[in-house]
């Protein structure tokens, strides 16, 4: 595969980009911090089975400018990409977001508006060349309105909705959209939070997501147990959700 | 808490108050913070740990600053030369990951400890040694450069040529010269990832030590297991193993896949590794080998990391945890030293499930590096009421023989014993003061043994 990767520097993105590199897939990294991007690119080059170059270009989801320039740089380096992976996103607790309107606005913008705008730009390029795969990390937090993730969950609910529709709309035209719904995964992003049962590890999640990308599955829960957890949570009556704390 | 490898890492939560522990599971109040941006995370920290596989209190924070930074998320390869095997990586890269990635490509760490659940930074800090110490020395001999945030807050690059004092003090310095951020080392080329293992039963400890020394010049890897509960004529009977990497024509063509692992699901009651069960296990293990010398091609994980096959095996030791006692006895003490040590141990009734005797080559360049020319003896001791007096007695014997103990294992040695064993300590402390005038970097162990401020 020839993959454009947004968010390869940390957490699940780091783990998934490594699996791709070890398979020998060509990679191009997009992200905010150019020094970090370069470090991750060198890491991926060392992991590739044969000597290769992993290119990088700046992309900041806090703004909506520069998406096309970044994708053009990726296209030039990869000779036309066929897969786009987006793992980047912000997280903050409900309390932090309620206390800080600026942080809330940034999270809403990054996780929903600008992620969708980026996906639209990438989707157009993929469709123009007959399709490909677009894999985007949403979250189980978007599956049901819940007390502890009212705001973060709303961005992910919107994103999941968009990704599902995109898959319905363009699958026949050759574009597979994979919506990844991680449950709690132990990464730098969740450091310090109390881990619930079924908490996952980035490497195991990455293996599951890679399989879903290769199979072009529209939705993947990771770790797998979260499919069952969310199947139940989605069906709980409202009066129950109002009472419970999760 | 578990790590990326699914290993519990001694990060506990007991009734609201968090605790941290080493592999021996003796916990202190405190907290571990895992960070991918190690350079930033260490700006304000007093200690960094890797995968918390040191047994005692080496990776535990001092009482007044109970937060320890953990490096395993900082695990990127900075560069790898496919021609020469020169590797540079962030300090949290684990040996397990290095082996998974590079062993199939024909590259292996020049020195490996008995577990792959260690980080590069930890391998430097403990200056780990392995079954090839008589050939290759400690890991530190193969390190070419380090990036360290010293106690004065400055991030420095050091090597044998550049700030050599800092470099040599950091190798085997138990993380006390600063936070190790990056490690550069030379890997070795191996003909195949498989091991040719030659093993045989030896009737007592004298034959055992004889066999080790005899195999040394011919075999790169030598190790053995000793039954330390047998007495009298059988004292220290055991199994001696010699190994080398297999040539391509002797090895299976496929790459070895990681072995499946069992997990100890809960903390066991104390009798599980009590004297009777250990005695039964040892007798069975000794008998199972059979009389004949065996030569086999084996999986590298089962040769180098037999205990990694059981995840969380430290839970076998029960609620009170355990300590490992490891000492080196110098060649000058003579070949009877091992027997004198085992006699004292059996006399004190020190039941040990695991007892390993290894051949050691010359002392390494790390200022506080553990091994010296002679033999090293390692044993696990379940913590009981008399553990302190057992360790004291063993330490007195080691002192009399001119040996010393391994800080990566220790949690019971008294400061006065340590100072008597360690004439090199003054030089180490002098270098440390230069880079850390306020004495900021410290651990529970350095408070106990080096006289650091709590």
XYZ file of C-alpha atoms in Angstrom:
700
model
C 0.000 0.000 0.000
C 1.000 3.629 -0.417
C -0.222 5.266 2.760
C -0.683 8.857 3.909
C -0.672 8.779 7.708
C -1.914 11.548 10.004
C -0.938 10.951 13.651
C 1.879 8.397 13.340
C 4.028 10.002 16.013
C 2.146 8.786 19.084
C 0.045 6.063 20.651
C -2.087 3.890 18.386
C -0.914 5.768 15.296
C 2.699 4.975 16.152
C 1.860 1.288 16.599
C -0.188 1.039 13.385
C 2.333 2.921 11.233
C 5.035 0.519 12.448
C 3.001 -2.500 11.338
C 2.616 -0.930 7.911
C 6.328 -0.131 7.706
C 7.275 -3.685 8.721
C 5.044 -5.036 5.932
C 6.977 -2.926 3.472
C 4.188 -0.417 2.766
C 5.306 3.007 1.536
C 4.504 5.726 4.060
C 4.200 9.505 4.125
C 3.599 11.208 7.467
C 1.566 14.334 8.148
C 1.461 16.112 11.485
C 1.906 19.201 13.561
C 5.397 18.971 14.988
C 8.028 18.664 12.278
C 10.803 17.474 14.607
C 8.534 14.728 15.928
C 7.512 13.752 12.397
C 11.150 13.416 11.383
C 11.916 11.225 14.410
C 9.001 8.928 13.659
C 9.978 8.791 9.984
C 13.497 7.598 10.920
C 11.991 4.978 13.272
C 9.755 3.661 10.487
C 12.637 3.602 7.995
C 14.675 1.456 10.391
C 11.749 -0.957 10.759
C 11.120 -1.370 7.045
C 12.389 -4.681 5.635
C 14.521 -2.886 3.025
C 16.146 0.534 2.951
C 13.500 3.155 2.169
C 12.619 6.799 2.729
C 9.609 7.954 4.728
C 8.664 11.495 3.769
C 6.899 14.045 5.952
C 4.985 17.307 5.559
C 3.373 19.638 8.081
C -0.368 19.435 8.702
C -2.215 21.014 11.592
C -5.822 19.957 12.185
C -6.302 23.018 14.391
C -6.599 25.002 11.140
C -8.224 24.088 7.861
C -5.576 25.561 5.561
C -2.825 23.607 3.872
C -4.652 20.294 3.499
C -4.253 20.262 -0.273
C -0.598 21.249 -0.147
C 0.089 18.414 2.299
C -1.757 15.867 0.163
C 0.062 17.049 -2.963
C 3.396 16.573 -1.178
C 2.293 13.056 -0.232
C 1.146 12.277 -3.762
C 4.461 13.461 -5.187
C 6.517 11.412 -2.730
C 4.440 8.234 -2.997
C 3.653 8.423 -6.681
C -0.073 8.606 -5.869
C -1.339 7.264 -2.524
C -4.072 4.624 -2.272
C -4.692 4.612 1.483
C -5.239 7.387 4.004
C -5.116 6.759 7.765
C -6.106 9.390 10.335
C -5.422 8.593 13.966
C -4.851 12.148 15.154
C -7.340 13.719 17.520
C -7.573 15.515 20.837
C -8.792 14.209 24.146
C -9.693 15.975 27.364
C -11.918 14.969 30.246
C -15.455 16.336 30.529
C -14.402 18.418 33.549
C -11.456 19.966 31.709
C -13.630 20.848 28.721
C -16.408 22.347 30.831
C -13.887 24.518 32.642
C -12.057 25.797 29.562
C -14.128 27.073 26.607
C -11.056 27.717 24.426
C -9.915 24.141 24.851
C -13.443 22.931 24.100
C -13.589 24.934 20.898
C -10.231 23.570 19.801
C -11.309 19.982 20.502
C -14.622 20.381 18.662
C -12.806 21.892 15.682
C -9.975 19.383 15.475
C -11.959 16.230 16.148
C -14.928 17.006 13.952
C -14.837 19.972 11.563
C -11.243 19.813 10.414
C -11.009 16.033 10.438
C -14.050 15.941 8.142
C -12.569 18.670 5.918
C -9.317 16.735 5.658
C -11.174 13.495 4.857
C -13.132 15.316 2.137
C -9.909 16.522 0.519
C -8.380 13.051 0.707
C -11.587 11.352 -0.451
C -11.737 13.469 -3.607
C -8.213 12.482 -4.584
C -8.866 8.792 -3.940
C -12.124 8.793 -5.921
C -10.436 10.585 -8.810
C -8.053 7.631 -9.149
C -10.722 4.947 -8.815
C -10.930 4.565 -5.042
C -8.805 3.271 -2.204
C -9.150 3.060 1.548
C -9.819 5.777 4.089
C -9.355 4.599 7.696
C -10.202 7.076 10.435
C -10.016 6.691 14.211
C -13.297 7.636 15.845
C -14.176 6.209 19.263
C -16.647 4.065 21.196
C -17.397 7.350 22.984
C -19.464 8.298 19.911
C -21.782 5.281 20.182
C -24.026 6.535 22.980
C -24.587 9.803 24.838
C -22.848 9.265 28.168
C -22.152 11.448 31.190
C -18.337 11.370 31.276
C -17.828 12.064 27.561
C -20.657 14.430 26.607
C -18.430 16.757 24.575
C -15.616 14.489 23.371
C -18.236 11.829 22.571
C -20.263 14.288 20.517
C -17.325 14.973 18.196
C -16.805 11.238 17.743
C -20.539 10.590 17.198
C -20.510 13.151 14.403
C -17.350 11.693 12.937
C -18.670 8.097 13.052
C -21.873 9.243 11.379
C -19.940 10.954 8.597
C -17.704 7.922 8.063
C -20.641 5.524 7.873
C -22.417 7.702 5.310
C -19.238 8.067 3.284
C -18.896 4.304 3.132
C -22.505 3.875 1.956
C -22.128 6.631 -0.594
C -18.798 5.736 -2.231
C -18.158 2.028 -1.603
C -19.564 1.196 -5.060
C -17.186 3.752 -6.578
C -14.223 1.899 -5.029
C -13.654 3.896 -1.858
C -13.787 1.825 1.334
C -14.201 3.821 4.532
C -13.068 2.143 7.737
C -14.368 3.649 10.970
C -12.141 2.566 13.861
C -13.736 2.621 17.304
C -11.134 2.073 19.983
C -12.263 1.524 23.531
C -9.958 2.503 26.357
C -6.387 1.962 25.181
C -3.324 2.568 27.323
C -1.404 5.276 25.527
C 0.200 8.557 26.479
C -3.240 10.141 25.834
C -4.917 8.126 28.599
C -1.952 8.192 31.020
C -3.167 8.989 34.500
C -6.776 7.922 33.834
C -8.097 4.906 35.686
C -8.228 2.013 33.221
C -11.595 0.224 32.960
C -11.959 -3.525 32.296
C -11.119 -4.537 28.696
C -8.500 -1.775 28.402
C -6.320 -2.418 25.376
C -2.699 -2.080 24.337
C -1.726 -0.033 21.254
C 0.065 -2.892 19.484
C -2.874 -5.292 19.809
C -5.263 -2.570 18.610
C -2.993 -1.872 15.655
C -3.038 -5.517 14.567
C -6.828 -5.525 14.631
C -7.089 -2.271 12.703
C -4.601 -3.443 10.089
C -6.702 -6.568 9.497
C -9.809 -4.379 9.092
C -8.030 -2.117 6.592
C -6.870 -5.111 4.552
C -10.409 -6.588 4.610
C -11.953 -3.146 3.943
C -14.335 -3.617 6.888
C -16.534 -0.544 7.466
C -16.433 -0.645 11.287
C -13.904 -2.123 13.685
C -14.016 -2.110 17.476
C -10.683 -2.541 19.237
C -10.059 -4.361 21.503
C -12.755 -6.747 20.225
C -14.523 -6.965 23.605
C -15.721 -3.394 23.126
C -18.115 -4.537 20.386
C -20.027 -6.506 23.036
C -19.759 -3.759 25.621
C -21.115 -1.137 23.233
C -23.791 -3.486 21.860
C -25.199 -3.561 25.389
C -24.613 0.098 26.191
C -26.348 1.182 22.964
C -29.450 -0.774 23.998
C -29.721 0.467 27.554
C -32.888 2.509 28.135
C -32.488 6.245 28.756
C -33.612 6.028 32.366
C -30.718 3.651 33.011
C -28.167 5.873 31.258
C -29.377 8.810 33.338
C -28.628 6.934 36.531
C -25.327 5.222 35.795
C -21.983 6.983 35.920
C -20.305 5.603 32.790
C -1.030 -1.649 35.595
C 0.347 -3.511 32.587
C 2.787 -2.396 29.938
C 2.709 -2.692 26.178
C 3.993 -6.233 26.446
C 1.128 -7.162 28.729
C 3.428 -7.267 31.712
C 2.432 -6.007 35.096
C 4.988 -3.373 35.933
C 4.783 -2.954 39.651
C 2.391 -0.043 39.460
C -0.299 -0.740 41.998
C -3.376 0.878 43.431
C -3.962 -0.084 47.023
C -6.978 1.501 48.671
C -6.700 4.854 46.874
C -3.021 5.317 47.628
C -0.875 4.338 44.655
C 2.305 2.370 45.071
C 5.306 1.461 42.938
C 7.350 -1.694 43.173
C 10.210 -3.478 41.475
C 10.058 -7.050 40.201
C 10.351 -8.393 43.751
C 6.944 -6.764 44.468
C 7.970 -4.928 47.613
C 6.098 -1.643 47.131
C 6.577 1.906 48.360
C 4.051 4.767 48.161
C 4.480 6.571 44.881
C 3.412 6.875 41.300
C 4.771 5.958 37.896
C 4.274 8.353 34.966
C 4.651 6.806 31.510
C 5.632 9.375 28.916
C 6.566 9.202 25.243
C 8.287 12.618 25.378
C 11.006 11.508 27.742
C 13.153 14.585 27.245
C 10.364 16.867 28.435
C 9.118 14.482 31.110
C 12.519 14.357 32.804
C 12.907 18.143 33.149
C 11.631 18.047 36.670
C 11.993 14.372 37.636
C 14.332 12.755 40.159
C 14.366 9.267 38.619
C 13.540 7.367 35.423
C 12.836 3.646 35.201
C 12.348 1.288 32.279
C 10.201 -1.841 32.580
C 10.782 -2.106 36.338
C 12.563 -5.444 36.115
C 15.185 -4.603 38.706
C 14.194 -6.693 41.717
C 14.731 -4.388 44.650
C 14.458 -0.649 45.195
C 16.762 0.564 42.395
C 13.831 1.882 40.346
C 11.767 3.167 43.261
C 11.557 6.892 43.992
C 12.875 8.441 47.207
C 10.230 9.033 49.900
C 10.121 12.844 49.543
C 9.701 12.841 45.727
C 7.436 9.851 45.094
C 7.088 10.107 41.296
C 9.172 8.066 38.889
C 9.100 8.611 35.122
C 8.784 5.413 33.058
C 10.394 5.257 29.639
C 8.697 2.391 27.723
C 6.584 4.721 25.565
C 9.777 6.467 24.397
C 10.740 3.599 22.120
C 11.688 4.981 18.722
C 14.715 3.869 16.757
C 16.737 6.984 15.941
C 18.958 5.270 13.403
C 20.002 1.783 12.373
C 22.885 1.091 10.023
C 21.980 -2.015 8.020
C 25.616 -2.574 7.095
C 27.383 -2.193 10.438
C 24.621 -2.894 12.978
C 25.107 0.408 14.788
C 21.789 1.123 16.537
C 20.669 4.317 18.217
C 17.308 4.431 19.940
C 15.270 6.160 22.602
C 15.917 4.679 26.021
C 12.514 2.985 26.347
C 12.966 0.605 23.404
C 12.611 -2.899 24.825
C 14.938 -5.781 24.135
C 11.882 -7.837 23.228
C 11.058 -5.415 20.435
C 14.691 -5.312 19.281
C 14.783 -9.090 19.094
C 11.440 -9.344 17.349
C 12.499 -6.802 14.758
C 16.199 -7.427 14.240
C 16.962 -11.055 15.108
C 15.200 -12.351 11.957
C 17.388 -9.894 10.033
C 20.540 -11.395 11.544
C 21.276 -8.840 14.279
C 21.360 -9.502 18.017
C 22.265 -7.557 21.108
C 25.926 -8.192 21.983
C 24.892 -8.903 25.582
C 21.499 -10.005 26.841
C 20.226 -10.355 30.389
C 17.966 -13.272 31.350
C 14.763 -11.471 30.402
C 13.811 -9.534 27.300
C 11.393 -7.345 29.271
C 14.042 -4.689 29.763
C 14.667 -1.368 28.071
C 17.873 -0.121 26.505
C 18.093 2.542 29.199
C 17.762 -0.097 31.902
C 20.419 -2.257 30.253
C 22.814 0.684 30.442
C 21.874 1.696 33.977
C 22.397 -1.820 35.358
C 25.223 -2.528 32.888
C 23.637 -5.925 32.376
C 25.645 -9.055 31.735
C 24.645 -12.391 30.260
C 25.718 -15.922 29.602
C 28.602 -14.604 27.470
C 30.230 -12.370 30.057
C 33.474 -14.341 29.854
C 33.606 -13.443 26.144
C 31.809 -10.157 25.589
C 31.814 -8.409 28.961
C 28.847 -6.286 30.020
C 26.410 -4.446 27.771
C 28.267 -1.208 28.484
C 31.335 -2.448 26.612
C 29.271 -2.229 23.405
C 27.672 1.157 24.022
C 29.201 3.860 21.839
C 27.296 6.951 22.988
C 24.568 8.097 25.375
C 22.245 11.062 25.611
C 21.631 11.891 29.246
C 19.755 14.601 31.121
C 22.005 15.146 34.105
C 20.889 16.337 37.529
C 21.762 19.956 36.704
C 19.012 19.802 34.046
C 21.322 19.877 31.017
C 20.872 17.359 28.182
C 24.308 16.036 27.249
C 25.756 13.706 24.665
C 28.527 11.553 26.096
C 30.818 8.807 24.812
C 34.264 7.368 25.566
C 35.718 10.526 23.953
C 33.165 13.148 24.936
C 32.583 13.723 28.656
C 34.060 10.281 29.365
C 33.567 10.545 33.122
C 29.824 10.975 32.717
C 29.735 8.143 30.176
C 31.595 5.701 32.416
C 29.631 6.646 35.520
C 26.307 6.241 33.691
C 27.177 2.686 32.587
C 26.167 0.672 35.624
C 25.262 3.878 37.479
C 21.680 2.712 38.204
C 20.247 5.878 36.624
C 21.835 8.005 39.321
C 23.988 10.187 37.061
C 20.906 11.372 35.177
C 18.018 10.272 32.994
C 19.192 8.138 30.078
C 17.351 9.482 27.006
C 19.061 7.740 24.088
C 21.440 4.821 23.723
C 23.763 4.044 20.835
C 25.272 0.555 20.677
C 26.806 -1.957 18.325
C 24.772 -5.102 17.572
C 26.402 -8.345 16.491
C 25.785 -10.350 13.312
C 24.487 -13.857 13.933
C 24.580 -16.675 11.378
C 20.976 -17.691 12.182
C 18.492 -16.815 14.927
C 18.592 -20.375 16.383
C 20.807 -21.713 19.147
C 22.792 -24.911 19.386
C 22.541 -25.929 23.043
C 24.711 -28.572 24.645
C 23.631 -29.509 28.164
C 24.721 -32.020 30.758
C 24.133 -32.944 34.360
C 26.906 -32.268 36.860
C 27.014 -34.082 40.216
C 28.135 -31.257 42.528
C 29.153 -27.637 42.676
C 32.906 -28.182 42.272
C 32.428 -30.123 39.031
C 29.963 -27.481 37.978
C 32.389 -24.557 38.364
C 35.113 -26.670 36.739
C 32.799 -27.318 33.767
C 31.947 -23.625 33.406
C 35.590 -22.579 33.310
C 36.471 -25.367 30.895
C 33.653 -24.472 28.465
C 34.483 -20.764 28.533
C 37.164 -20.659 25.847
C 35.129 -22.792 23.446
C 31.543 -21.633 23.931
C 30.275 -18.030 23.707
C 27.321 -18.728 26.016
C 27.578 -20.752 29.211
C 25.139 -20.942 32.098
C 23.700 -23.391 34.487
C 21.115 -24.132 37.064
C 21.972 -25.402 40.514
C 19.877 -27.331 42.989
C 20.801 -25.476 46.154
C 18.723 -27.653 48.453
C 20.730 -30.792 47.898
C 23.289 -31.403 50.621
C 26.561 -33.115 51.403
C 28.041 -35.020 48.498
C 25.338 -33.707 46.150
C 25.720 -30.082 47.245
C 25.160 -27.911 44.220
C 24.348 -30.636 41.711
C 22.963 -29.063 38.581
C 22.663 -28.769 34.849
C 25.315 -27.029 32.819
C 24.375 -25.468 29.489
C 26.632 -24.281 26.698
C 25.356 -22.535 23.614
C 26.190 -20.783 20.384
C 24.216 -19.428 17.450
C 23.541 -22.145 14.893
C 25.038 -21.987 11.421
C 22.449 -21.684 8.638
C 22.888 -25.332 7.606
C 22.148 -26.630 11.138
C 19.114 -24.428 11.795
C 15.491 -24.556 10.678
C 15.012 -22.284 7.714
C 12.070 -20.405 9.234
C 12.452 -17.511 11.647
C 11.558 -18.420 15.239
C 8.093 -17.118 16.130
C 7.641 -15.683 19.633
C 6.803 -18.454 22.090
C 3.367 -18.635 23.682
C 3.377 -17.655 27.287
C 1.559 -18.765 30.395
C 0.458 -16.237 32.937
C 0.340 -16.580 36.712
C -3.187 -15.300 37.249
C -3.028 -14.330 40.916
C -0.795 -13.910 43.919
C -0.032 -17.377 45.251
C 0.015 -18.559 48.868
C 3.471 -18.798 50.409
C 3.732 -22.622 50.362
C 3.733 -22.597 46.543
C 7.440 -21.778 46.574
C 8.152 -23.125 50.053
C 11.019 -25.523 50.845
C 9.064 -28.703 50.137
C 7.709 -27.728 46.749
C 11.079 -26.302 45.674
C 12.810 -29.500 46.775
C 10.364 -31.573 44.741
C 10.738 -29.341 41.712
C 14.531 -29.386 41.851
C 14.697 -33.164 42.150
C 12.298 -33.577 39.223
C 14.122 -31.038 37.077
C 17.477 -32.680 37.746
C 16.140 -36.158 37.051
C 14.283 -35.064 33.908
C 17.467 -34.122 32.103
C 18.727 -37.711 32.108
C 22.292 -38.911 32.324
C 23.343 -38.247 28.768
C 24.828 -35.097 27.389
C 22.289 -33.552 24.990
C 22.974 -31.422 21.935
C 19.931 -29.757 20.402
C 18.944 -26.786 18.250
C 16.672 -24.652 20.430
C 14.559 -21.504 20.162
C 16.528 -18.382 21.163
C 13.799 -17.378 23.636
C 13.896 -20.699 25.470
C 17.695 -20.531 25.673
C 18.115 -16.908 26.715
C 14.816 -16.177 28.447
C 13.413 -19.377 30.007
C 11.533 -17.499 32.729
C 9.876 -15.104 30.267
C 7.710 -18.102 29.300
C 5.693 -17.477 32.456
C 4.331 -13.936 32.613
C 4.097 -12.406 36.080
C 6.029 -15.288 37.621
C 6.870 -12.990 40.504
C 3.293 -13.575 41.768
C 4.366 -17.120 42.645
C 6.174 -15.690 45.643
C 3.004 -14.576 47.329
C 1.977 -11.535 49.262
C 5.331 -10.664 50.800
C 7.233 -10.814 47.523
C 10.831 -11.887 47.142
C 14.331 -10.621 46.724
C 17.082 -11.833 44.515
C 20.539 -12.142 45.944
C 23.335 -11.955 43.400
C 27.000 -11.661 44.179
C 30.244 -12.106 42.343
C 33.115 -14.012 43.972
C 36.558 -13.130 42.594
C 38.880 -15.678 41.070
C 41.348 -14.888 43.842
C 38.918 -16.474 46.325
C 39.620 -19.829 44.684
C 37.309 -22.442 43.257
C 36.094 -23.511 46.700
C 34.357 -20.154 47.134
C 31.157 -21.362 45.474
C 31.006 -24.361 47.809
C 31.578 -22.182 50.881
C 28.780 -19.893 49.714
C 26.330 -22.758 49.149
C 27.260 -24.354 52.462
C 26.421 -21.153 54.269
C 23.168 -20.855 52.323
C 21.989 -24.399 53.059
C 23.063 -24.065 56.689
C 20.796 -21.000 56.940
C 17.978 -22.922 55.223
C 17.734 -20.454 52.356
C 15.396 -22.247 49.951
C 15.802 -20.950 46.453
C 13.748 -21.943 43.453
C 16.210 -20.369 41.116
C 19.942 -20.611 41.578
C 22.227 -19.727 38.716
C 26.022 -19.721 38.638
C 27.781 -17.913 35.804
C 31.318 -17.439 34.638
C 32.517 -13.821 34.745
C 35.274 -12.258 32.693
C 37.271 -9.146 33.605
C 35.649 -6.103 35.236
C 33.912 -3.727 32.790
C 34.576 -0.051 32.170
C 31.450 1.201 33.941
C 32.632 2.695 37.214
C 30.081 0.788 39.308
C 29.722 -2.145 36.912
C 28.931 -5.321 38.864
C 30.902 -8.266 37.449
C 34.573 -9.017 38.040
C 36.770 -11.956 37.025
C 35.386 -14.943 38.901
C 31.933 -16.459 39.244
C 28.557 -14.924 39.901
C 25.879 -16.637 41.976
C 22.222 -15.582 41.805
C 19.358 -16.907 43.889
C 15.771 -15.990 44.594
C 14.762 -15.715 48.224
C 11.125 -15.442 49.260
C 10.824 -12.700 51.850
C 10.377 -14.081 55.367
C 11.031 -12.670 58.820
C 14.685 -13.709 58.739
C 15.562 -12.458 55.230
C 17.553 -9.498 56.535
C 19.777 -11.684 58.694
C 20.250 -14.174 55.826
C 21.385 -11.374 53.487
C 23.655 -9.965 56.207
C 25.328 -13.345 56.676
C 25.784 -13.854 52.919
C 27.169 -10.330 52.578
C 29.728 -10.946 55.300
C 30.948 -14.031 53.469
C 31.058 -12.129 50.157
C 33.024 -9.326 51.812
C 35.503 -11.789 53.270
C 35.970 -13.387 49.837
C 36.541 -9.970 48.236
C 33.318 -9.957 46.180
C 30.369 -7.637 45.821
C 26.593 -7.590 45.245
C 24.538 -6.535 42.203
C 22.532 -3.355 42.789
C 19.893 -4.278 40.171
C 18.833 -7.149 42.415
C 19.432 -5.755 45.859
C 17.013 -4.490 48.468
C 18.465 -5.707 51.789
C 22.183 -4.889 51.787
C 23.236 -2.536 54.578
C 25.030 0.693 53.687
C 28.132 -0.263 55.700
C 28.446 -3.603 53.872
C 28.001 -1.911 50.512
C 30.645 0.712 51.225
C 33.080 -1.941 52.375
C 32.522 -3.885 49.113
C 32.772 -0.845 46.889
C 36.097 1.022 46.906
C 35.014 2.564 43.561
C 32.119 4.449 45.168
C 34.073 7.629 45.991
C 35.065 8.202 42.371
C 31.464 7.640 41.279
C 30.106 10.094 43.838
C 32.696 12.712 42.865
C 31.607 12.591 39.195
C 27.975 12.622 40.193
C 28.468 15.748 42.307
C 29.966 17.546 39.305
C 26.884 16.932 37.158
C 24.324 17.161 39.932
C 25.588 19.602 42.567
C 22.223 19.727 44.349
C 21.880 15.950 44.583
C 18.570 15.940 42.739
C 18.728 12.556 40.991
C 18.179 9.760 43.486
C 16.272 6.582 44.218
C 15.045 4.673 47.234
C 18.158 2.543 46.782
C 20.572 5.479 46.669
C 18.975 6.819 49.846
C 19.538 3.426 51.478
C 23.067 2.739 50.210
C 24.709 5.965 48.971
C 23.580 8.243 51.765
C 21.428 10.464 49.513
C 18.834 12.811 51.010
C 15.486 11.055 51.452
